[in-house]
Amino acid sequence: MTTGRFIGAREADPKKSSSFAQLRRAVPYMQAMPLAVILGTFLLLPILMIATVSFWDYDFAQMYPGFVTFNYIETLGSWVTWQTYLNTLKFALIVWIITLFCGFWVAYFLAFHIRTATMQMMLFLVCTVPFLTSNIIRMISWIPVLGRNGLVNSALMSTGIVSAPVEWLLYSDFAVILAMVHLYTLFMVTPIFNTLMRIDKSLIEAARDAGASGMQILTNVIIPLAKPGMAIGTIFVVTLVMADFSTVQVMSGGQSASVALMMKNQMSLLQYPAAAANAVVLLVLVLLMVAGILRIVDIRKEL
């Protein structure tokens, strides 16, 4: 009897039931609202402003709001700009290959050759110690090592390997790539190490019991399971290299170029719409690369 009255009361007041259902449906949106506001304010709004400014006109003194495509025509129609983009992609590819190789083996050593978790964490923290200092300081520290009278040239000449200082060690593409590898290898080590630590050791034992060699275990078990960490590290390294201008400017001695350095020079000349157009093109290029990585490797289980 009481149940019947309760059902009747609910049926007699459908407005309250409908309001309650609408409130329940609105709860997830209310929970996501703070994050949406933060992302909209600090991510989407700046990107929208950059895209808007990229269509403005400008001269040596100021910008003129409007809608012109000259900035994109100048960006995409210049062979010098294409060479700069190709040079940036070259840096990204070489640095990615080296950091992936070094980062994987460092993470592999920490995950599988260090037995205790305490020692793993201690060695991992040792790897992070250089990153407690500024990127600029760590980058400039290579100059006395690679310079004409630096440590490397002094050692080579004292041992008789070379009779004159090696000029290409500093202020060259080699110096740029070396500095970038030094700066960004940890961004590859960390996600790969996190992925390797999640691998069930029983899988490796099962493969070993089945007669698999060490190389077969590496190629058929460990590397496939480490792909999400490799993908995350790749995204970190590629985006950082594509946006780096200080390393290219300092370590190349002004003899090399990148898209970020080109945008920095344009902004120093008050050519903000042209720099904004390059920023939009670079953003689209990076997003396409990230989308390609995400299509190949599913990283959702690592997030």
PDB file of C-alpha atoms in Angstrom:
ATOM      1  CA  MET A   1       0.000   0.000   0.000  1.00  0.00           C
ATOM      2  CA  THR A   2       2.826   2.399   0.913  1.00  0.00           C
ATOM      3  CA  THR A   3       4.680   1.514  -2.267  1.00  0.00           C
ATOM      4  CA  GLY A   4       1.612   2.240  -4.324  1.00  0.00           C
ATOM      5  CA  ARG A   5       1.250   5.640  -2.705  1.00  0.00           C
ATOM      6  CA  PHE A   6       4.924   6.416  -3.395  1.00  0.00           C
ATOM      7  CA  ILE A   7       4.605   5.452  -7.053  1.00  0.00           C
ATOM      8  CA  GLY A   8       1.422   7.452  -7.328  1.00  0.00           C
ATOM      9  CA  ALA A   9       3.122  10.483  -5.812  1.00  0.00           C
ATOM     10  CA  ARG A  10       5.950  10.261  -8.347  1.00  0.00           C
ATOM     11  CA  GLU A  11       3.501   9.908 -11.200  1.00  0.00           C
ATOM     12  CA  ALA A  12       1.431  12.780  -9.823  1.00  0.00           C
ATOM     13  CA  ASP A  13       4.455  15.141  -9.852  1.00  0.00           C
ATOM     14  CA  PRO A  14       6.284  14.562 -13.162  1.00  0.00           C
ATOM     15  CA  LYS A  15       7.826  18.060 -13.103  1.00  0.00           C
ATOM     16  CA  LYS A  16       9.975  17.229 -10.061  1.00  0.00           C
ATOM     17  CA  SER A  17      11.037  13.940 -11.610  1.00  0.00           C
ATOM     18  CA  SER A  18      11.977  15.679 -14.845  1.00  0.00           C
ATOM     19  CA  SER A  19      13.905  18.397 -13.003  1.00  0.00           C
ATOM     20  CA  PHE A  20      15.795  15.778 -10.997  1.00  0.00           C
ATOM     21  CA  ALA A  21      16.741  13.906 -14.185  1.00  0.00           C
ATOM     22  CA  GLN A  22      17.925  17.117 -15.831  1.00  0.00           C
ATOM     23  CA  LEU A  23      20.006  17.957 -12.773  1.00  0.00           C
ATOM     24  CA  ARG A  24      21.630  14.537 -12.849  1.00  0.00           C
ATOM     25  CA  ARG A  25      22.474  14.971 -16.513  1.00  0.00           C
ATOM     26  CA  ALA A  26      23.976  18.394 -15.801  1.00  0.00           C
ATOM     27  CA  VAL A  27      26.305  17.167 -13.026  1.00  0.00           C
ATOM     28  CA  PRO A  28      29.081  15.886 -15.380  1.00  0.00           C
ATOM     29  CA  TYR A  29      29.036  19.182 -17.276  1.00  0.00           C
ATOM     30  CA  MET A  30      29.288  21.119 -14.013  1.00  0.00           C
ATOM     31  CA  GLN A  31      32.238  18.980 -12.939  1.00  0.00           C
ATOM     32  CA  ALA A  32      34.012  19.574 -16.257  1.00  0.00           C
ATOM     33  CA  MET A  33      33.280  23.311 -16.259  1.00  0.00           C
ATOM     34  CA  PRO A  34      36.371  24.471 -14.256  1.00  0.00           C
ATOM     35  CA  LEU A  35      38.739  22.560 -16.526  1.00  0.00           C
ATOM     36  CA  ALA A  36      36.898  23.794 -19.624  1.00  0.00           C
ATOM     37  CA  VAL A  37      37.202  27.394 -18.414  1.00  0.00           C
ATOM     38  CA  ILE A  38      40.936  26.988 -17.744  1.00  0.00           C
ATOM     39  CA  LEU A  39      41.620  25.356 -21.122  1.00  0.00           C
ATOM     40  CA  GLY A  40      39.468  27.878 -22.928  1.00  0.00           C
ATOM     41  CA  THR A  41      41.134  30.849 -21.247  1.00  0.00           C
ATOM     42  CA  PHE A  42      44.766  29.766 -21.359  1.00  0.00           C
ATOM     43  CA  LEU A  43      44.824  27.522 -24.458  1.00  0.00           C
ATOM     44  CA  LEU A  44      42.003  28.048 -26.925  1.00  0.00           C
ATOM     45  CA  LEU A  45      41.710  31.830 -26.525  1.00  0.00           C
ATOM     46  CA  PRO A  46      45.439  32.495 -27.141  1.00  0.00           C
ATOM     47  CA  ILE A  47      45.400  30.204 -30.194  1.00  0.00           C
ATOM     48  CA  LEU A  48      42.333  32.021 -31.495  1.00  0.00           C
ATOM     49  CA  MET A  49      44.035  35.386 -30.969  1.00  0.00           C
ATOM     50  CA  ILE A  50      47.173  34.222 -32.801  1.00  0.00           C
ATOM     51  CA  ALA A  51      45.071  32.914 -35.696  1.00  0.00           C
ATOM     52  CA  THR A  52      43.209  36.234 -35.852  1.00  0.00           C
ATOM     53  CA  VAL A  53      46.370  38.354 -35.821  1.00  0.00           C
ATOM     54  CA  SER A  54      47.863  36.181 -38.586  1.00  0.00           C
ATOM     55  CA  PHE A  55      45.324  37.722 -41.001  1.00  0.00           C
ATOM     56  CA  TRP A  56      46.130  41.329 -40.060  1.00  0.00           C
ATOM     57  CA  ASP A  57      48.215  43.728 -42.100  1.00  0.00           C
ATOM     58  CA  TYR A  58      51.258  45.537 -40.715  1.00  0.00           C
ATOM     59  CA  ASP A  59      54.059  47.940 -41.486  1.00  0.00           C
ATOM     60  CA  PHE A  60      57.237  48.980 -39.679  1.00  0.00           C
ATOM     61  CA  ALA A  61      55.278  50.810 -36.965  1.00  0.00           C
ATOM     62  CA  GLN A  62      51.985  49.073 -36.212  1.00  0.00           C
ATOM     63  CA  MET A  63      49.414  46.427 -37.100  1.00  0.00           C
ATOM     64  CA  TYR A  64      46.148  47.028 -38.940  1.00  0.00           C
ATOM     65  CA  PRO A  65      43.148  44.816 -38.094  1.00  0.00           C
ATOM     66  CA  GLY A  66      41.632  43.280 -41.186  1.00  0.00           C
ATOM     67  CA  PHE A  67      41.604  40.137 -43.272  1.00  0.00           C
ATOM     68  CA  VAL A  68      44.542  39.669 -45.628  1.00  0.00           C
ATOM     69  CA  THR A  69      46.143  36.438 -46.779  1.00  0.00           C
ATOM     70  CA  PHE A  70      49.475  38.028 -47.583  1.00  0.00           C
ATOM     71  CA  ASN A  71      51.151  36.616 -44.490  1.00  0.00           C
ATOM     72  CA  TYR A  72      50.295  33.024 -45.439  1.00  0.00           C
ATOM     73  CA  ILE A  73      51.192  33.597 -49.078  1.00  0.00           C
ATOM     74  CA  GLU A  74      54.572  34.939 -48.008  1.00  0.00           C
ATOM     75  CA  THR A  75      55.076  32.065 -45.587  1.00  0.00           C
ATOM     76  CA  LEU A  76      54.054  29.200 -47.866  1.00  0.00           C
ATOM     77  CA  GLY A  77      55.339  30.731 -51.093  1.00  0.00           C
ATOM     78  CA  SER A  78      58.909  31.434 -50.018  1.00  0.00           C
ATOM     79  CA  TRP A  79      61.581  28.826 -50.716  1.00  0.00           C
ATOM     80  CA  VAL A  80      63.640  30.228 -47.824  1.00  0.00           C
ATOM     81  CA  THR A  81      60.749  29.509 -45.478  1.00  0.00           C
ATOM     82  CA  TRP A  82      60.426  25.964 -46.816  1.00  0.00           C
ATOM     83  CA  GLN A  83      64.149  25.429 -46.258  1.00  0.00           C
ATOM     84  CA  THR A  84      63.753  26.667 -42.694  1.00  0.00           C
ATOM     85  CA  TYR A  85      60.904  24.225 -42.078  1.00  0.00           C
ATOM     86  CA  LEU A  86      62.933  21.385 -43.595  1.00  0.00           C
ATOM     87  CA  ASN A  87      65.893  22.313 -41.398  1.00  0.00           C
ATOM     88  CA  THR A  88      63.635  22.274 -38.335  1.00  0.00           C
ATOM     89  CA  LEU A  89      62.253  18.863 -39.310  1.00  0.00           C
ATOM     90  CA  LYS A  90      65.815  17.633 -39.785  1.00  0.00           C
ATOM     91  CA  PHE A  91      66.699  18.680 -36.237  1.00  0.00           C
ATOM     92  CA  ALA A  92      63.527  17.053 -34.912  1.00  0.00           C
ATOM     93  CA  LEU A  93      64.169  13.763 -36.735  1.00  0.00           C
ATOM     94  CA  ILE A  94      67.827  13.418 -35.735  1.00  0.00           C
ATOM     95  CA  VAL A  95      67.235  14.430 -32.124  1.00  0.00           C
ATOM     96  CA  TRP A  96      64.251  12.066 -31.922  1.00  0.00           C
ATOM     97  CA  ILE A  97      66.295   9.099 -33.187  1.00  0.00           C
ATOM     98  CA  ILE A  98      69.174   9.736 -30.783  1.00  0.00           C
ATOM     99  CA  THR A  99      66.986  10.442 -27.736  1.00  0.00           C
ATOM    100  CA  LEU A 100      64.817   7.397 -28.466  1.00  0.00           C
ATOM    101  CA  PHE A 101      67.876   5.149 -28.649  1.00  0.00           C
ATOM    102  CA  CYS A 102      69.563   6.581 -25.566  1.00  0.00           C
ATOM    103  CA  GLY A 103      66.349   7.000 -23.601  1.00  0.00           C
ATOM    104  CA  PHE A 104      65.178   3.448 -24.225  1.00  0.00           C
ATOM    105  CA  TRP A 105      68.410   1.857 -23.060  1.00  0.00           C
ATOM    106  CA  VAL A 106      68.663   4.069 -19.982  1.00  0.00           C
ATOM    107  CA  ALA A 107      65.059   3.217 -19.065  1.00  0.00           C
ATOM    108  CA  TYR A 108      65.671  -0.482 -19.859  1.00  0.00           C
ATOM    109  CA  PHE A 109      68.699  -0.550 -17.568  1.00  0.00           C
ATOM    110  CA  LEU A 110      66.807   1.109 -14.727  1.00  0.00           C
ATOM    111  CA  ALA A 111      63.740  -1.123 -15.116  1.00  0.00           C
ATOM    112  CA  PHE A 112      65.314  -4.547 -15.633  1.00  0.00           C
ATOM    113  CA  HIS A 113      68.896  -4.458 -14.393  1.00  0.00           C
ATOM    114  CA  ILE A 114      68.382  -2.599 -11.113  1.00  0.00           C
ATOM    115  CA  ARG A 115      66.728  -4.997  -8.706  1.00  0.00           C
ATOM    116  CA  THR A 116      65.548  -2.811  -5.833  1.00  0.00           C
ATOM    117  CA  ALA A 117      62.923  -0.100  -6.220  1.00  0.00           C
ATOM    118  CA  THR A 118      64.917   2.195  -3.922  1.00  0.00           C
ATOM    119  CA  MET A 119      67.994   2.039  -6.122  1.00  0.00           C
ATOM    120  CA  GLN A 120      65.848   2.544  -9.227  1.00  0.00           C
ATOM    121  CA  MET A 121      64.397   5.722  -7.816  1.00  0.00           C
ATOM    122  CA  MET A 122      67.797   6.958  -6.651  1.00  0.00           C
ATOM    123  CA  LEU A 123      69.371   6.441 -10.075  1.00  0.00           C
ATOM    124  CA  PHE A 124      66.373   8.019 -11.768  1.00  0.00           C
ATOM    125  CA  LEU A 125      66.707  11.067  -9.520  1.00  0.00           C
ATOM    126  CA  VAL A 126      70.401  11.232 -10.433  1.00  0.00           C
ATOM    127  CA  CYS A 127      69.328  11.459 -14.070  1.00  0.00           C
ATOM    128  CA  THR A 128      67.076  14.402 -13.217  1.00  0.00           C
ATOM    129  CA  VAL A 129      69.692  16.386 -11.250  1.00  0.00           C
ATOM    130  CA  PRO A 130      71.038  18.296 -14.299  1.00  0.00           C
ATOM    131  CA  PHE A 131      67.484  19.378 -15.101  1.00  0.00           C
ATOM    132  CA  LEU A 132      67.308  21.350 -11.871  1.00  0.00           C
ATOM    133  CA  THR A 133      69.384  24.038 -13.587  1.00  0.00           C
ATOM    134  CA  SER A 134      68.332  26.324 -16.412  1.00  0.00           C
ATOM    135  CA  ASN A 135      68.323  25.100 -20.003  1.00  0.00           C
ATOM    136  CA  ILE A 136      70.414  28.116 -20.989  1.00  0.00           C
ATOM    137  CA  ILE A 137      73.111  27.298 -18.435  1.00  0.00           C
ATOM    138  CA  ARG A 138      73.287  23.635 -19.493  1.00  0.00           C
ATOM    139  CA  MET A 139      73.398  24.660 -23.139  1.00  0.00           C
ATOM    140  CA  ILE A 140      76.133  27.264 -22.688  1.00  0.00           C
ATOM    141  CA  SER A 141      78.205  24.769 -20.703  1.00  0.00           C
ATOM    142  CA  TRP A 142      78.975  23.006 -24.000  1.00  0.00           C
ATOM    143  CA  ILE A 143      80.828  26.040 -25.370  1.00  0.00           C
ATOM    144  CA  PRO A 144      84.057  25.582 -23.321  1.00  0.00           C
ATOM    145  CA  VAL A 145      83.901  21.858 -24.114  1.00  0.00           C
ATOM    146  CA  LEU A 146      83.445  22.118 -27.890  1.00  0.00           C
ATOM    147  CA  GLY A 147      85.202  25.421 -28.588  1.00  0.00           C
ATOM    148  CA  ARG A 148      88.331  25.907 -30.658  1.00  0.00           C
ATOM    149  CA  ASN A 149      90.444  25.864 -27.493  1.00  0.00           C
ATOM    150  CA  GLY A 150      87.997  23.706 -25.573  1.00  0.00           C
ATOM    151  CA  LEU A 151      88.458  20.421 -23.756  1.00  0.00           C
ATOM    152  CA  VAL A 152      87.709  18.189 -26.752  1.00  0.00           C
ATOM    153  CA  ASN A 153      90.071  19.975 -29.142  1.00  0.00           C
ATOM    154  CA  SER A 154      92.779  20.156 -26.483  1.00  0.00           C
ATOM    155  CA  ALA A 155      92.508  16.404 -25.872  1.00  0.00           C
ATOM    156  CA  LEU A 156      92.543  15.591 -29.600  1.00  0.00           C
ATOM    157  CA  MET A 157      95.591  17.753 -30.249  1.00  0.00           C
ATOM    158  CA  SER A 158      97.498  16.553 -27.182  1.00  0.00           C
ATOM    159  CA  THR A 159      97.052  12.930 -28.243  1.00  0.00           C
ATOM    160  CA  GLY A 160      98.085  13.705 -31.816  1.00  0.00           C
ATOM    161  CA  ILE A 161      94.790  12.657 -33.373  1.00  0.00           C
ATOM    162  CA  VAL A 162      94.466  16.031 -35.097  1.00  0.00           C
ATOM    163  CA  SER A 163      97.067  18.670 -35.839  1.00  0.00           C
ATOM    164  CA  ALA A 164      94.662  21.628 -35.826  1.00  0.00           C
ATOM    165  CA  PRO A 165      91.474  22.388 -33.879  1.00  0.00           C
ATOM    166  CA  VAL A 166      88.299  20.822 -35.248  1.00  0.00           C
ATOM    167  CA  GLU A 167      86.123  23.737 -36.321  1.00  0.00           C
ATOM    168  CA  TRP A 168      82.765  21.990 -36.737  1.00  0.00           C
ATOM    169  CA  LEU A 169      82.399  20.935 -33.110  1.00  0.00           C
ATOM    170  CA  LEU A 170      80.949  24.318 -32.152  1.00  0.00           C
ATOM    171  CA  TYR A 171      78.699  26.770 -33.987  1.00  0.00           C
ATOM    172  CA  SER A 172      77.358  24.081 -36.299  1.00  0.00           C
ATOM    173  CA  ASP A 173      74.407  21.748 -36.724  1.00  0.00           C
ATOM    174  CA  PHE A 174      76.389  19.147 -34.768  1.00  0.00           C
ATOM    175  CA  ALA A 175      76.528  21.457 -31.736  1.00  0.00           C
ATOM    176  CA  VAL A 176      72.799  22.211 -32.035  1.00  0.00           C
ATOM    177  CA  ILE A 177      71.859  18.516 -32.160  1.00  0.00           C
ATOM    178  CA  LEU A 178      74.227  17.619 -29.306  1.00  0.00           C
ATOM    179  CA  ALA A 179      72.794  20.343 -27.073  1.00  0.00           C
ATOM    180  CA  MET A 180      69.202  19.339 -27.894  1.00  0.00           C
ATOM    181  CA  VAL A 181      69.926  15.688 -27.117  1.00  0.00           C
ATOM    182  CA  HIS A 182      71.405  16.765 -23.799  1.00  0.00           C
ATOM    183  CA  LEU A 183      68.393  18.958 -23.020  1.00  0.00           C
ATOM    184  CA  TYR A 184      65.592  16.607 -24.038  1.00  0.00           C
ATOM    185  CA  THR A 185      66.728  13.014 -23.433  1.00  0.00           C
ATOM    186  CA  LEU A 186      65.042  12.914 -20.025  1.00  0.00           C
ATOM    187  CA  PHE A 187      61.698  13.637 -21.684  1.00  0.00           C
ATOM    188  CA  MET A 188      62.147  10.329 -23.497  1.00  0.00           C
ATOM    189  CA  VAL A 189      63.521   8.399 -20.522  1.00  0.00           C
ATOM    190  CA  THR A 190      60.674   9.209 -18.151  1.00  0.00           C
ATOM    191  CA  PRO A 191      57.660   7.873 -20.127  1.00  0.00           C
ATOM    192  CA  ILE A 192      59.563   4.816 -21.362  1.00  0.00           C
ATOM    193  CA  PHE A 193      60.719   4.005 -17.830  1.00  0.00           C
ATOM    194  CA  ASN A 194      57.160   4.384 -16.563  1.00  0.00           C
ATOM    195  CA  THR A 195      55.919   1.994 -19.274  1.00  0.00           C
ATOM    196  CA  LEU A 196      58.638  -0.589 -18.674  1.00  0.00           C
ATOM    197  CA  MET A 197      57.933  -0.614 -14.934  1.00  0.00           C
ATOM    198  CA  ARG A 198      54.321  -1.608 -15.708  1.00  0.00           C
ATOM    199  CA  ILE A 199      55.312  -4.680 -17.721  1.00  0.00           C
ATOM    200  CA  ASP A 200      54.378  -7.874 -15.943  1.00  0.00           C
ATOM    201  CA  LYS A 201      57.646  -9.700 -15.263  1.00  0.00           C
ATOM    202  CA  SER A 202      55.835 -13.019 -15.613  1.00  0.00           C
ATOM    203  CA  LEU A 203      55.521 -12.354 -19.350  1.00  0.00           C
ATOM    204  CA  ILE A 204      59.294 -12.199 -19.646  1.00  0.00           C
ATOM    205  CA  GLU A 205      59.675 -15.353 -17.562  1.00  0.00           C
ATOM    206  CA  ALA A 206      57.111 -17.143 -19.730  1.00  0.00           C
ATOM    207  CA  ALA A 207      58.949 -16.123 -22.896  1.00  0.00           C
ATOM    208  CA  ARG A 208      62.244 -17.312 -21.402  1.00  0.00           C
ATOM    209  CA  ASP A 209      60.697 -20.634 -20.360  1.00  0.00           C
ATOM    210  CA  ALA A 210      59.374 -21.045 -23.908  1.00  0.00           C
ATOM    211  CA  GLY A 211      62.940 -20.883 -25.202  1.00  0.00           C
ATOM    212  CA  ALA A 212      63.042 -17.290 -26.416  1.00  0.00           C
ATOM    213  CA  SER A 213      66.460 -15.667 -26.551  1.00  0.00           C
ATOM    214  CA  GLY A 214      67.228 -12.297 -25.015  1.00  0.00           C
ATOM    215  CA  MET A 215      66.899 -10.563 -28.385  1.00  0.00           C
ATOM    216  CA  GLN A 216      63.580 -12.292 -29.085  1.00  0.00           C
ATOM    217  CA  ILE A 217      62.249 -11.227 -25.681  1.00  0.00           C
ATOM    218  CA  LEU A 218      63.368  -7.660 -26.393  1.00  0.00           C
ATOM    219  CA  THR A 219      61.839  -7.453 -29.869  1.00  0.00           C
ATOM    220  CA  ASN A 220      58.666  -9.503 -29.311  1.00  0.00           C
ATOM    221  CA  VAL A 221      57.737  -8.666 -25.710  1.00  0.00           C
ATOM    222  CA  ILE A 222      59.441  -5.589 -24.291  1.00  0.00           C
ATOM    223  CA  ILE A 223      59.515  -3.221 -27.280  1.00  0.00           C
ATOM    224  CA  PRO A 224      55.843  -3.813 -28.297  1.00  0.00           C
ATOM    225  CA  LEU A 225      54.731  -3.193 -24.711  1.00  0.00           C
ATOM    226  CA  ALA A 226      56.956  -0.097 -24.474  1.00  0.00           C
ATOM    227  CA  LYS A 227      55.465   1.575 -27.563  1.00  0.00           C
ATOM    228  CA  PRO A 228      53.038   3.816 -25.607  1.00  0.00           C
ATOM    229  CA  GLY A 229      55.927   5.253 -23.598  1.00  0.00           C
ATOM    230  CA  MET A 230      57.957   5.727 -26.762  1.00  0.00           C
ATOM    231  CA  ALA A 231      55.032   7.549 -28.369  1.00  0.00           C
ATOM    232  CA  ILE A 232      54.611   9.889 -25.392  1.00  0.00           C
ATOM    233  CA  GLY A 233      58.353  10.599 -25.332  1.00  0.00           C
ATOM    234  CA  THR A 234      58.285  11.236 -29.071  1.00  0.00           C
ATOM    235  CA  ILE A 235      55.518  13.795 -28.672  1.00  0.00           C
ATOM    236  CA  PHE A 236      57.466  15.563 -25.923  1.00  0.00           C
ATOM    237  CA  VAL A 237      60.775  15.629 -27.800  1.00  0.00           C
ATOM    238  CA  VAL A 238      59.382  16.591 -31.216  1.00  0.00           C
ATOM    239  CA  THR A 239      57.255  19.446 -29.890  1.00  0.00           C
ATOM    240  CA  LEU A 240      60.111  20.791 -27.772  1.00  0.00           C
ATOM    241  CA  VAL A 241      62.591  20.674 -30.650  1.00  0.00           C
ATOM    242  CA  MET A 242      60.159  22.306 -33.068  1.00  0.00           C
ATOM    243  CA  ALA A 243      59.606  25.191 -30.630  1.00  0.00           C
ATOM    244  CA  ASP A 244      63.245  25.668 -29.597  1.00  0.00           C
ATOM    245  CA  PHE A 245      64.965  28.813 -30.847  1.00  0.00           C
ATOM    246  CA  SER A 246      67.551  29.610 -28.160  1.00  0.00           C
ATOM    247  CA  THR A 247      69.560  26.431 -28.724  1.00  0.00           C
ATOM    248  CA  VAL A 248      69.659  26.972 -32.473  1.00  0.00           C
ATOM    249  CA  GLN A 249      70.646  30.615 -32.066  1.00  0.00           C
ATOM    250  CA  VAL A 250      73.415  30.050 -29.522  1.00  0.00           C
ATOM    251  CA  MET A 251      74.898  26.710 -30.549  1.00  0.00           C
ATOM    252  CA  SER A 252      74.890  27.423 -34.296  1.00  0.00           C
ATOM    253  CA  GLY A 253      76.349  30.889 -33.871  1.00  0.00           C
ATOM    254  CA  GLY A 254      73.704  32.258 -36.204  1.00  0.00           C
ATOM    255  CA  GLN A 255      74.745  29.887 -39.002  1.00  0.00           C
ATOM    256  CA  SER A 256      71.598  27.764 -38.872  1.00  0.00           C
ATOM    257  CA  ALA A 257      67.887  28.495 -38.691  1.00  0.00           C
ATOM    258  CA  SER A 258      64.648  27.069 -37.374  1.00  0.00           C
ATOM    259  CA  VAL A 259      61.014  28.083 -37.567  1.00  0.00           C
ATOM    260  CA  ALA A 260      60.945  29.206 -33.940  1.00  0.00           C
ATOM    261  CA  LEU A 261      64.076  31.323 -34.467  1.00  0.00           C
ATOM    262  CA  MET A 262      62.520  32.838 -37.584  1.00  0.00           C
ATOM    263  CA  MET A 263      59.407  33.781 -35.593  1.00  0.00           C
ATOM    264  CA  LYS A 264      61.571  35.260 -32.852  1.00  0.00           C
ATOM    265  CA  ASN A 265      63.375  37.440 -35.400  1.00  0.00           C
ATOM    266  CA  GLN A 266      60.060  38.525 -36.928  1.00  0.00           C
ATOM    267  CA  MET A 267      58.735  39.559 -33.529  1.00  0.00           C
ATOM    268  CA  SER A 268      61.913  41.516 -32.809  1.00  0.00           C
ATOM    269  CA  LEU A 269      61.199  43.447 -36.030  1.00  0.00           C
ATOM    270  CA  LEU A 270      57.568  44.023 -34.926  1.00  0.00           C
ATOM    271  CA  GLN A 271      56.277  41.755 -37.709  1.00  0.00           C
ATOM    272  CA  TYR A 272      53.722  40.137 -35.435  1.00  0.00           C
ATOM    273  CA  PRO A 273      51.191  39.076 -38.108  1.00  0.00           C
ATOM    274  CA  ALA A 274      53.902  37.301 -40.105  1.00  0.00           C
ATOM    275  CA  ALA A 275      55.130  35.587 -36.940  1.00  0.00           C
ATOM    276  CA  ALA A 276      51.548  34.613 -36.092  1.00  0.00           C
ATOM    277  CA  ALA A 277      51.098  33.058 -39.542  1.00  0.00           C
ATOM    278  CA  ASN A 278      54.250  31.007 -39.067  1.00  0.00           C
ATOM    279  CA  ALA A 279      53.009  29.997 -35.609  1.00  0.00           C
ATOM    280  CA  VAL A 280      49.721  28.752 -37.070  1.00  0.00           C
ATOM    281  CA  VAL A 281      51.498  26.773 -39.787  1.00  0.00           C
ATOM    282  CA  LEU A 282      53.911  25.297 -37.236  1.00  0.00           C
ATOM    283  CA  LEU A 283      51.027  24.406 -34.916  1.00  0.00           C
ATOM    284  CA  VAL A 284      49.175  22.632 -37.724  1.00  0.00           C
ATOM    285  CA  LEU A 285      52.343  20.742 -38.671  1.00  0.00           C
ATOM    286  CA  VAL A 286      52.973  19.619 -35.084  1.00  0.00           C
ATOM    287  CA  LEU A 287      49.329  18.596 -34.613  1.00  0.00           C
ATOM    288  CA  LEU A 288      49.489  16.508 -37.791  1.00  0.00           C
ATOM    289  CA  MET A 289      52.613  14.770 -36.513  1.00  0.00           C
ATOM    290  CA  VAL A 290      51.009  14.115 -33.121  1.00  0.00           C
ATOM    291  CA  ALA A 291      47.838  12.838 -34.807  1.00  0.00           C
ATOM    292  CA  GLY A 292      49.942  10.460 -36.898  1.00  0.00           C
ATOM    293  CA  ILE A 293      51.652   9.134 -33.764  1.00  0.00           C
ATOM    294  CA  LEU A 294      48.316   8.650 -32.008  1.00  0.00           C
ATOM    295  CA  ARG A 295      46.952   6.739 -34.999  1.00  0.00           C
ATOM    296  CA  ILE A 296      49.885   4.325 -34.823  1.00  0.00           C
ATOM    297  CA  VAL A 297      50.111   3.892 -31.037  1.00  0.00           C
ATOM    298  CA  ASP A 298      47.288   4.024 -28.502  1.00  0.00           C
ATOM    299  CA  ILE A 299      48.612   5.935 -25.487  1.00  0.00           C
ATOM    300  CA  ARG A 300      45.339   6.221 -23.569  1.00  0.00           C
ATOM    301  CA  LYS A 301      46.250   3.418 -21.180  1.00  0.00           C
ATOM    302  CA  GLU A 302      49.363   5.360 -20.182  1.00  0.00           C
ATOM    303  CA  LEU A 303      47.446   8.541 -19.301  1.00  0.00           C
TER     304      LEU A 303
END
